[in-house]
JSON list of C-alpha atoms in Angstrom, two decimals:
[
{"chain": "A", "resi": 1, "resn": "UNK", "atom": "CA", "xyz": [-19.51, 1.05, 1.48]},
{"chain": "A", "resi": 2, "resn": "UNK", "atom": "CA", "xyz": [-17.18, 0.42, 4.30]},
{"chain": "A", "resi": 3, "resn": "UNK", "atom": "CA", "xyz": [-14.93, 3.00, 5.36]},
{"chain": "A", "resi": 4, "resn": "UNK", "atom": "CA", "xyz": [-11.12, 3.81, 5.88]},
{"chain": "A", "resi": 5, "resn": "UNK", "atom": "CA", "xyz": [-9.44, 2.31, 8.98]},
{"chain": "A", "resi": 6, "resn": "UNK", "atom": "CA", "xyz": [-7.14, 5.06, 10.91]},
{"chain": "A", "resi": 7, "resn": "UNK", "atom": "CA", "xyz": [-3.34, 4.64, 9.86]},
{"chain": "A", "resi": 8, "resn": "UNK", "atom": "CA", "xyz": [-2.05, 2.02, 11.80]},
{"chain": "A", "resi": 9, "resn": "UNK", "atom": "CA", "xyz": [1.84, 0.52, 11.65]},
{"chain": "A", "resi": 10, "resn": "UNK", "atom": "CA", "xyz": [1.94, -2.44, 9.48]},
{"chain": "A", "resi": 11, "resn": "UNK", "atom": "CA", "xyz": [1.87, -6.13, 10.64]},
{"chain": "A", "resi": 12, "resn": "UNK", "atom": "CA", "xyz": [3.60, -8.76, 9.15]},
{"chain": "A", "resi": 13, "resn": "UNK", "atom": "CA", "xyz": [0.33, -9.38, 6.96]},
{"chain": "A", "resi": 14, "resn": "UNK", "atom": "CA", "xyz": [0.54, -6.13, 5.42]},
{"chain": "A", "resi": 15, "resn": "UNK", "atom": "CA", "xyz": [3.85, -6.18, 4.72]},
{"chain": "A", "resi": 16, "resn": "UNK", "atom": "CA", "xyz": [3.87, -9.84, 3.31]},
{"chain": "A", "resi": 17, "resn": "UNK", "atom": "CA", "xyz": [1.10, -8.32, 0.85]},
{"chain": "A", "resi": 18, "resn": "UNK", "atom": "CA", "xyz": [3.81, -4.75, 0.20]},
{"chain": "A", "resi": 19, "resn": "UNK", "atom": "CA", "xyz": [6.88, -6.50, -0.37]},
{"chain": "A", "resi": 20, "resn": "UNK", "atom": "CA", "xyz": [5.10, -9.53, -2.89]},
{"chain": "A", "resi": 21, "resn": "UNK", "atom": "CA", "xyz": [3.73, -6.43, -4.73]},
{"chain": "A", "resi": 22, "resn": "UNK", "atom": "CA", "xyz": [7.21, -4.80, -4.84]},
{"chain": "A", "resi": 23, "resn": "UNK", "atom": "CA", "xyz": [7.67, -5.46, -8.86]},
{"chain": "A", "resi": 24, "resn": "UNK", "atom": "CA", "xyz": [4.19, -4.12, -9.87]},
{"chain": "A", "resi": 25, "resn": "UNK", "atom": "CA", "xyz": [5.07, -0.62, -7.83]},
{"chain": "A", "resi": 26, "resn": "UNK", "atom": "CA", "xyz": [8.48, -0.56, -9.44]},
{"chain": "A", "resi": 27, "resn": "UNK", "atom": "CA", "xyz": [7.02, -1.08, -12.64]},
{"chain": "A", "resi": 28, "resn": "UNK", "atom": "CA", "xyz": [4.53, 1.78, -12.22]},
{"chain": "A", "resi": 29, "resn": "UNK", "atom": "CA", "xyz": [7.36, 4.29, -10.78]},
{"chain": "A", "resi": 30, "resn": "UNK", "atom": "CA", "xyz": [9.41, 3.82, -13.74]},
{"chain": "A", "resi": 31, "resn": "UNK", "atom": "CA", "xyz": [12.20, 2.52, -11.71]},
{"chain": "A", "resi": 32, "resn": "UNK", "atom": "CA", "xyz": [14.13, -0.09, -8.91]},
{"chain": "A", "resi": 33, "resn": "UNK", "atom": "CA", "xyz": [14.38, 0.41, -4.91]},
{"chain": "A", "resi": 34, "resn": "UNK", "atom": "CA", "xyz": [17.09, -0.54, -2.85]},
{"chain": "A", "resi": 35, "resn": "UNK", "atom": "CA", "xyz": [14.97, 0.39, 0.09]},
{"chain": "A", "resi": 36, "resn": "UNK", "atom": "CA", "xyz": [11.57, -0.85, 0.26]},
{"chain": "A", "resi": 37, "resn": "UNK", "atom": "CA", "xyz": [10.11, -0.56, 3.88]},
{"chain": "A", "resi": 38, "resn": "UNK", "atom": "CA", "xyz": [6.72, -1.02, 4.31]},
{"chain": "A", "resi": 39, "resn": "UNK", "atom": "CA", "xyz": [5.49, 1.89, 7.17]},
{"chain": "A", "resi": 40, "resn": "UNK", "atom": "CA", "xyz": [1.79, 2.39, 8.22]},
{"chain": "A", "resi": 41, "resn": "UNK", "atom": "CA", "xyz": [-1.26, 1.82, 6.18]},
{"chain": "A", "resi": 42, "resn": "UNK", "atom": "CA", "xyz": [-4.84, 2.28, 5.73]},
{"chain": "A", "resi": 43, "resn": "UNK", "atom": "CA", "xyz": [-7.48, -0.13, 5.06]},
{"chain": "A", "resi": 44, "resn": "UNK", "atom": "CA", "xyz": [-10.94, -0.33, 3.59]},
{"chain": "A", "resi": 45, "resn": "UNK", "atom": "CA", "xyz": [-13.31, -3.17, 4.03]},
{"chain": "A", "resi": 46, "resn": "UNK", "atom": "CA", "xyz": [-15.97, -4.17, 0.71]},
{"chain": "A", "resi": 47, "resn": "UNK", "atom": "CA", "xyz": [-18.45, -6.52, 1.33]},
{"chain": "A", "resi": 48, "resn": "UNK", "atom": "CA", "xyz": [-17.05, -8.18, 4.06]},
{"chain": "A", "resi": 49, "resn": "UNK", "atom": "CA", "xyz": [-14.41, -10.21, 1.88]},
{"chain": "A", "resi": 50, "resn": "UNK", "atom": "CA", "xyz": [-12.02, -7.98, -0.73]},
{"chain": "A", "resi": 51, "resn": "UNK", "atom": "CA", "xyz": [-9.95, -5.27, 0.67]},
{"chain": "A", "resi": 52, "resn": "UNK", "atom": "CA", "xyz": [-7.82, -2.20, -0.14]},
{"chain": "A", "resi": 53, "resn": "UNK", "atom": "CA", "xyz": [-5.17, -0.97, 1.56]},
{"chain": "A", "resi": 54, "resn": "UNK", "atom": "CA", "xyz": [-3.52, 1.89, 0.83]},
{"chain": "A", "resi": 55, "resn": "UNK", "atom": "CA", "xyz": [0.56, 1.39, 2.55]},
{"chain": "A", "resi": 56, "resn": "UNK", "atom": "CA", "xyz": [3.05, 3.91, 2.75]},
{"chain": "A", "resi": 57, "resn": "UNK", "atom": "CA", "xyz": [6.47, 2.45, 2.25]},
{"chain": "A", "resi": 58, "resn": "UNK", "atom": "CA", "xyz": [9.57, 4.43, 2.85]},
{"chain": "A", "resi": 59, "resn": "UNK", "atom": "CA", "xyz": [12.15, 3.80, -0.39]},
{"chain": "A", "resi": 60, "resn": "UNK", "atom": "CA", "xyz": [15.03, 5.38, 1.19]},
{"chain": "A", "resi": 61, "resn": "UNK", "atom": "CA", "xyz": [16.58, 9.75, 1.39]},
{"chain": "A", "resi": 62, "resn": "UNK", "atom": "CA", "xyz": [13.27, 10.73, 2.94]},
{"chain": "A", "resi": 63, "resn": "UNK", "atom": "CA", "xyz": [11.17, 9.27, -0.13]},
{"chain": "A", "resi": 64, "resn": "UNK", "atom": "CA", "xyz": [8.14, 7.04, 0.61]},
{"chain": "A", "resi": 65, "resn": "UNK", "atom": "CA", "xyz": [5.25, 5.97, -1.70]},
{"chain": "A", "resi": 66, "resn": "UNK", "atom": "CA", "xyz": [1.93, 5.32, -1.40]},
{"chain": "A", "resi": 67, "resn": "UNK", "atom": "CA", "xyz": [0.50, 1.80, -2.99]},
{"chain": "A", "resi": 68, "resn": "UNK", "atom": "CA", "xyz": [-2.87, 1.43, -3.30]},
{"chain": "A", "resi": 69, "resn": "UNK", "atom": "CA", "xyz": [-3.33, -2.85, -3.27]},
{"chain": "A", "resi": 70, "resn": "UNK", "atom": "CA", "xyz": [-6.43, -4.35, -3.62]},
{"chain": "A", "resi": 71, "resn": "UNK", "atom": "CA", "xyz": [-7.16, -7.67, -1.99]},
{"chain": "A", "resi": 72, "resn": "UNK", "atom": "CA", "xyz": [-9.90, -10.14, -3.14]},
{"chain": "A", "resi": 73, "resn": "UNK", "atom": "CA", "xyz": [-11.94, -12.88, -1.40]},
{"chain": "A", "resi": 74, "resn": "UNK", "atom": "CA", "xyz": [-9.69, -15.36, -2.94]},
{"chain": "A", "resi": 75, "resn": "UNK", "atom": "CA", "xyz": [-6.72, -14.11, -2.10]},
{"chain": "A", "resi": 76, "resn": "UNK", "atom": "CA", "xyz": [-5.50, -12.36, -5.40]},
{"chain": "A", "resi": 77, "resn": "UNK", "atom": "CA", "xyz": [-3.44, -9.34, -5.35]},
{"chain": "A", "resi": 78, "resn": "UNK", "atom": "CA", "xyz": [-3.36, -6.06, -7.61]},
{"chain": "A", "resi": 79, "resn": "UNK", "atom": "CA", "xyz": [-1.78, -2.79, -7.65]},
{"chain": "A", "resi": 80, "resn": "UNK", "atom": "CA", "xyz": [-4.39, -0.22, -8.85]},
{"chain": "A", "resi": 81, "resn": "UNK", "atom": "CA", "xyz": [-2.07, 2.73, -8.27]},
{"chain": "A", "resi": 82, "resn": "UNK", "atom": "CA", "xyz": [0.76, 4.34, -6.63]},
{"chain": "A", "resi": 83, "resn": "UNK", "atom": "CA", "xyz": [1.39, 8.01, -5.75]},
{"chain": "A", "resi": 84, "resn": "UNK", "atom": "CA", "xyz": [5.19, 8.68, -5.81]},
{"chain": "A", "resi": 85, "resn": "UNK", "atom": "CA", "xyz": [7.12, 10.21, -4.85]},
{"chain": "A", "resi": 86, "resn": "UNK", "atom": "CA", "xyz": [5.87, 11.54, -1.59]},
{"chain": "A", "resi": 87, "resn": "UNK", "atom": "CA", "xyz": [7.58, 12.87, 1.27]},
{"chain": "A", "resi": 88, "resn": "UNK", "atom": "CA", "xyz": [8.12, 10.40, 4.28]},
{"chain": "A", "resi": 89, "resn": "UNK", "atom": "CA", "xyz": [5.95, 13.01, 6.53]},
{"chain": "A", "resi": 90, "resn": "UNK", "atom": "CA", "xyz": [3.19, 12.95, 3.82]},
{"chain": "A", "resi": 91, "resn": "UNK", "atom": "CA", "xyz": [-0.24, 11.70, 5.50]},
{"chain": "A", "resi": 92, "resn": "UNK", "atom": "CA", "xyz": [-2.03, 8.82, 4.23]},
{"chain": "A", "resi": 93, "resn": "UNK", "atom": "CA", "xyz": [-4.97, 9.76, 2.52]},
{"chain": "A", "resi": 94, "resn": "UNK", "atom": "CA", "xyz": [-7.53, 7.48, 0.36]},
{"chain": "A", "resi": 95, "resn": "UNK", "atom": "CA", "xyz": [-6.98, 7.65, -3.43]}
]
């Protein structure tokens, strides 16, 4: 089992990935973001072709989330879980 990459500022590939996940997070914190700005992120490697990222995304009056999206070899995208609502200084931490 791979482990967690250090937090690192997002690239356009990780925020491509945040903001086409943006309706399954709302869905799971019960509600709609006017401000949805993907941060840093972590990332975890599993046999060399799924991933999971955990990316902090700041949704505005010093509230950020965590998402936790997993990646597959073929390209598919899920949210497996969110932890919200966390404060923008709030680490990123595997969950």
């Amino acid at each position: 089992m791979s482990c967690w990459s250090p937090v690192k500022p997002v690239t356009p590939e990780e925020k491509h990935i945040c903001l086409e996940m943006k309706s399954q997070v709302e869905t799971l914190a019960g509600g709609n973001f006017a401000v949805y700005i993907p941060v840093d992120f972590i990332s975890k490697n599993e046999g060399e072709i799924n991933y999971t990222f955990v990316i902090k995304v700041d949704v505005g009056g010093d509230k950020c989330l965590h998402a936790k999206i997993f990646e597959s070899g073929g390209g598919e995208l899920d949210v497996q879980d969110i932890r919200y609502p966390k404060s923008c200084s709030n680490t990123l931490v595997p969950f």
